Coordinates of C-alpha atoms and ligand atoms in Angstrom, one line a residue:
X1 CA 96.4 127.6 93.1
X2 CA 95.5 126.2 96.5
X3 CA 96.9 123.3 98.4
X4 CA 94.0 122.3 100.7
X5 CA 93.9 119.9 103.6
X6 CA 92.1 117.5 101.3
X7 CA 95.0 117.6 98.7
X8 CA 97.5 117.1 101.5
X9 CA 95.6 114.1 102.8
X10 CA 95.3 112.5 99.3
X11 CA 99.0 113.2 98.8
X12 CA 99.9 111.5 102.1
X13 CA 98.0 108.4 100.9
X14 CA 99.8 108.5 97.6
X15 CA 103.2 108.6 99.3
X16 CA 102.2 105.6 101.5
X17 CA 101.3 103.6 98.4
X18 CA 104.6 104.5 96.7
X19 CA 106.4 103.3 99.9
X20 CA 104.4 100.1 99.8
X21 CA 105.6 99.6 96.2
X22 CA 109.2 99.6 97.5
X23 CA 110.6 103.1 97.6
X24 CA 112.7 103.6 100.7
X25 CA 114.6 106.8 100.4
X26 CA 113.1 109.2 102.9
X27 CA 114.4 112.3 101.0
X28 CA 112.4 111.2 97.9
X29 CA 109.2 110.5 99.9
X30 CA 109.5 113.8 101.9
X31 CA 110.0 115.9 98.7
X32 CA 107.0 114.2 97.0
X33 CA 104.9 114.7 100.1
X34 CA 105.7 118.4 100.1
X35 CA 105.0 119.0 96.4
X36 CA 101.4 119.7 95.2
X37 CA 101.2 117.5 92.1
X38 CA 97.8 118.9 91.2
X39 CA 99.5 122.3 90.4
X40 CA 101.2 120.6 87.4
X41 CA 98.1 119.1 85.9
X42 CA 95.2 120.5 83.9
X43 CA 92.2 121.5 86.0
X44 CA 90.4 118.6 84.3
X45 CA 92.7 116.1 86.0
X46 CA 93.0 117.9 89.4
X47 CA 90.8 115.3 91.1
X48 CA 93.1 112.5 89.9
X49 CA 96.4 114.1 90.6
X50 CA 97.0 111.9 93.6
X51 CA 96.5 108.6 91.9
X52 CA 99.6 106.7 90.9
X53 CA 99.2 107.3 87.2
X54 CA 100.7 109.3 84.3
X55 CA 98.5 112.0 82.8
X56 CA 98.5 114.0 79.6
X57 CA 100.0 117.5 79.6
X58 CA 100.4 120.0 76.8
X59 CA 102.0 119.1 73.4
X60 CA 100.9 115.5 73.6
X61 CA 103.3 114.7 76.4
X62 CA 102.8 113.2 79.8
X63 CA 103.6 113.9 83.4
X64 CA 105.3 110.7 84.7
X65 CA 103.6 108.3 87.1
X66 CA 104.5 109.2 90.7
X67 CA 106.1 105.8 91.2
X68 CA 108.3 106.3 88.2
X69 CA 109.4 109.7 89.5
X70 CA 110.2 108.2 92.9
X71 CA 112.0 105.2 91.3
X72 CA 114.3 107.4 89.1
X73 CA 114.9 109.9 92.0
X74 CA 115.8 107.1 94.4
X75 CA 118.3 105.5 92.0
X76 CA 120.2 108.9 91.7
X77 CA 121.1 108.9 95.4
X78 CA 121.0 112.7 95.5
X79 CA 122.9 114.6 98.1
X80 CA 122.4 118.4 98.8
X81 CA 124.1 120.8 96.3
X82 CA 124.6 118.1 93.6
X83 CA 124.3 119.3 90.1
X84 CA 121.7 117.3 88.1
X85 CA 120.8 117.6 84.5
X86 CA 117.4 116.5 83.5
X87 CA 116.3 115.8 79.9
X88 CA 112.6 116.2 79.4
X89 CA 111.3 119.0 81.7
X90 CA 107.6 118.2 80.7
X91 CA 105.4 119.6 83.4
X92 CA 108.4 120.4 85.7
X93 CA 107.2 117.9 88.4
X94 CA 110.3 115.7 88.4
X95 CA 112.7 118.7 88.4
X96 CA 110.8 120.2 91.4
X97 CA 111.1 116.9 93.3
X98 CA 114.9 116.9 92.7
X99 CA 115.1 120.5 93.7
X100 CA 113.3 119.8 97.0
X101 CA 115.8 117.0 97.6
X102 CA 118.5 119.6 97.6
X103 CA 119.8 119.4 94.0
X104 CA 120.8 122.2 91.7
X105 CA 118.8 121.3 88.6
X106 CA 119.5 122.1 84.9
X107 CA 116.5 120.9 82.9
X108 CA 116.0 120.8 79.1
X109 CA 112.8 120.6 77.1
X110 CA 112.4 120.5 73.3
X111 CA 108.7 121.7 73.3
X112 CA 108.6 125.5 73.7
X113 CA 105.1 125.5 75.2
X114 CA 106.2 123.1 78.0
X115 CA 109.4 125.0 78.6
X116 CA 107.4 128.2 79.3
X117 CA 104.8 126.4 81.4
X118 CA 107.5 124.8 83.6
X119 CA 109.6 127.9 83.8
X120 CA 106.6 129.9 85.2
X121 CA 105.8 127.1 87.6
X122 CA 109.3 127.1 89.1
X123 CA 108.9 130.9 89.6
X124 CA 105.5 130.4 91.3
X125 CA 106.9 127.6 93.5
X126 CA 110.0 129.8 94.3
X127 CA 112.5 127.2 93.1
X128 CA 115.4 129.3 91.8
X129 CA 117.7 126.3 92.1
X130 CA 116.1 125.0 88.8
X131 CA 117.3 126.4 85.5
X132 CA 115.3 125.7 82.4
X133 CA 116.6 125.4 78.8
X134 CA 114.6 125.2 75.5
X135 CA 117.0 123.0 73.5
X136 CA 117.5 119.6 72.0
X137 CA 118.4 117.4 75.0
X138 CA 120.4 115.0 72.9
X139 CA 123.2 117.5 73.1
X140 CA 123.0 118.1 76.8
X141 CA 124.5 121.2 78.3
X142 CA 128.3 121.0 77.5
X143 CA 128.8 124.5 78.9
X144 CA 127.7 123.4 82.4
X145 CA 129.1 119.8 82.3
X146 CA 130.3 117.7 84.0
X147 CA 127.2 116.9 86.2
X148 CA 127.0 114.8 89.4
X149 CA 123.8 113.2 88.1
X150 CA 121.8 113.0 84.8
X151 CA 118.2 111.9 84.5
X152 CA 116.5 111.2 81.2
X153 CA 112.6 111.2 81.4
X154 CA 111.9 110.2 77.8
X155 CA 112.4 106.8 76.3
X156 CA 115.7 106.6 74.4
X157 CA 116.0 104.0 71.6
X158 CA 119.7 103.7 72.4
X159 CA 121.9 104.9 75.2
X160 CA 122.5 108.7 74.4
X161 CA 126.3 108.8 74.0
X162 CA 126.7 112.6 74.1
X163 CA 125.1 112.6 77.6
X164 CA 127.2 110.0 79.3
X165 CA 130.3 112.1 78.5
X166 CA 128.8 115.0 80.5
X167 CA 128.9 113.0 83.7
X168 CA 131.6 113.5 86.4
X169 CA 133.8 110.5 87.1
X170 CA 131.8 108.6 89.8
X171 CA 128.6 110.2 88.6
X172 CA 125.3 108.4 87.9
X173 CA 122.9 108.6 85.0
X174 CA 119.4 107.0 85.0
X175 CA 117.8 106.6 81.6
X176 CA 115.0 104.4 80.2
X177 CA 116.3 102.6 77.1
X178 CA 114.3 100.9 74.4
X179 CA 111.6 101.3 71.8
X180 CA 107.9 100.9 73.0
X181 CA 108.9 99.5 76.4
X182 CA 112.1 100.8 78.1
X183 CA 114.4 99.1 80.5
X184 CA 115.4 101.5 83.2
X185 CA 119.2 101.7 82.9
X186 CA 121.7 103.0 85.5
X187 CA 125.1 104.1 84.2
X188 CA 128.0 104.9 86.4
X189 CA 131.1 106.7 85.0
X190 CA 133.9 104.7 86.6
X191 CA 136.8 106.5 84.8
X192 CA 137.5 108.9 81.9
X193 CA 136.6 106.2 79.4
X194 CA 134.8 103.5 81.4
X195 CA 131.1 103.2 82.3
X196 CA 129.3 100.5 84.3
X197 CA 125.8 99.6 83.3
X198 CA 123.0 98.1 85.3
X199 CA 119.6 97.2 84.0
X200 CA 116.6 97.6 86.3
X201 CA 112.9 97.1 85.7
X202 CA 110.7 98.0 82.7
X203 CA 108.8 101.3 82.2
X204 CA 106.9 103.1 79.5
X205 CA 107.9 106.7 78.5
X206 CA 107.0 109.0 75.7
X207 CA 109.9 109.0 73.1
X208 CA 113.1 110.9 73.3
X209 CA 113.0 112.9 70.0
X210 CA 115.5 115.0 68.1
X211 CA 115.3 118.7 67.5
X212 CA 113.1 121.4 69.1
X213 CA 109.4 122.4 68.5
X214 CA 108.6 126.1 68.7
X215 CA 105.4 127.7 70.0
X216 CA 102.3 127.3 67.7
Ligands
LIG1 N1 109.9 114.9 83.6 C1 108.6 115.2 83.1 C2 108.1 114.1 82.2 C3 108.0 114.6 80.8 S1 107.6 113.4 79.5 C4 107.6 115.5 84.2 O1 108.0 115.5 85.4 O2 106.5 116.0 83.9 C5 109.1 113.6 78.6 C6 109.4 115.0 78.1 O3 110.6 114.8 77.3 C7 108.4 115.6 77.1 O4 108.0 116.8 77.6 C8 109.2 115.7 75.8 O5 108.8 116.8 75.0 C9 110.6 115.8 76.3 N2 111.6 115.4 75.3 C10 111.6 114.4 74.4 N3 112.8 114.5 73.6 C11 113.5 115.5 74.1 C12 114.8 116.1 73.7 N4 115.5 115.6 72.7 N5 115.2 117.2 74.4 C13 114.5 117.7 75.5 N6 113.3 117.2 75.8 C14 112.8 116.1 75.2

C-alpha cells in the first residue's frame, strides 16, 4: 500500500470540500487529512477513494461517505484519551479517524470477514489504541462500560436502549435512527436515569442488524 503525492493532493481537496460543507473541528479535518482512505477500499475503487461518496466493501456493506464520518466525529467532541465504543467497524475507516483524534476505540462488527479485514488494517496502520470485537453490537461491551462516547455507524430502527446505558454520565452518543432514511440523533446522558435527545440532519446507512455472521 502506497500513499503517493497524488493521493495526498486528492485527499487535501476532499478535506477542503468537507470543510466547505460545514465541518469546522480541526482535529476531525486533520485526522482525515492524515488517513489514506484508499487503503480501506477495494483496488477497483482506489481512483474514487477521494470523492465524497460511500462505496461497497465486503459482505454487502459500505464504507461511509467522508462527510458522514466527519459529521459524526465532530458531533462527538472527542478529547485525547476518551474511551469511544463504535458499533459497525466495517472497513475500519471511522475507527481509525477517531484513533487519530486521540481516542481509545473499542469497535464491534457482526460480520467476521470485516472484523478480520479491519483488525489487520489497524495492525498495518500501527493503531494499537483500537480494539476490535466480533460480536453483536446491540449488546455493546458491558465489560468495558461506561464509555465517554458511543458512535453507531449502522441505521437503527429504534434507539438502542442497551447502548445508552453504557454511557458515562455526561457522555454523548451519536446514532442514526430510522428505517430507510435515518435522522442523526445525539444523546447526552444527563444523570443515571435521564437522557437528552437532539435530532440533527438526515442520512442513509446500511441497517443495524441482530446477531453475528461467521466466515463463509
Ligand atoms: N464505520 C464503518 C461503516 C460501516 S457500515 C466504516 O468506517 O467503514 C455499517 C457496519 O455495521 C457494517 O459493517 C455492518 O456489518 C455493521 N453492523 C450492522 N449491525 C451490527 C451489529 N448488530 N453489530 C455490529 N456491527 C453491525
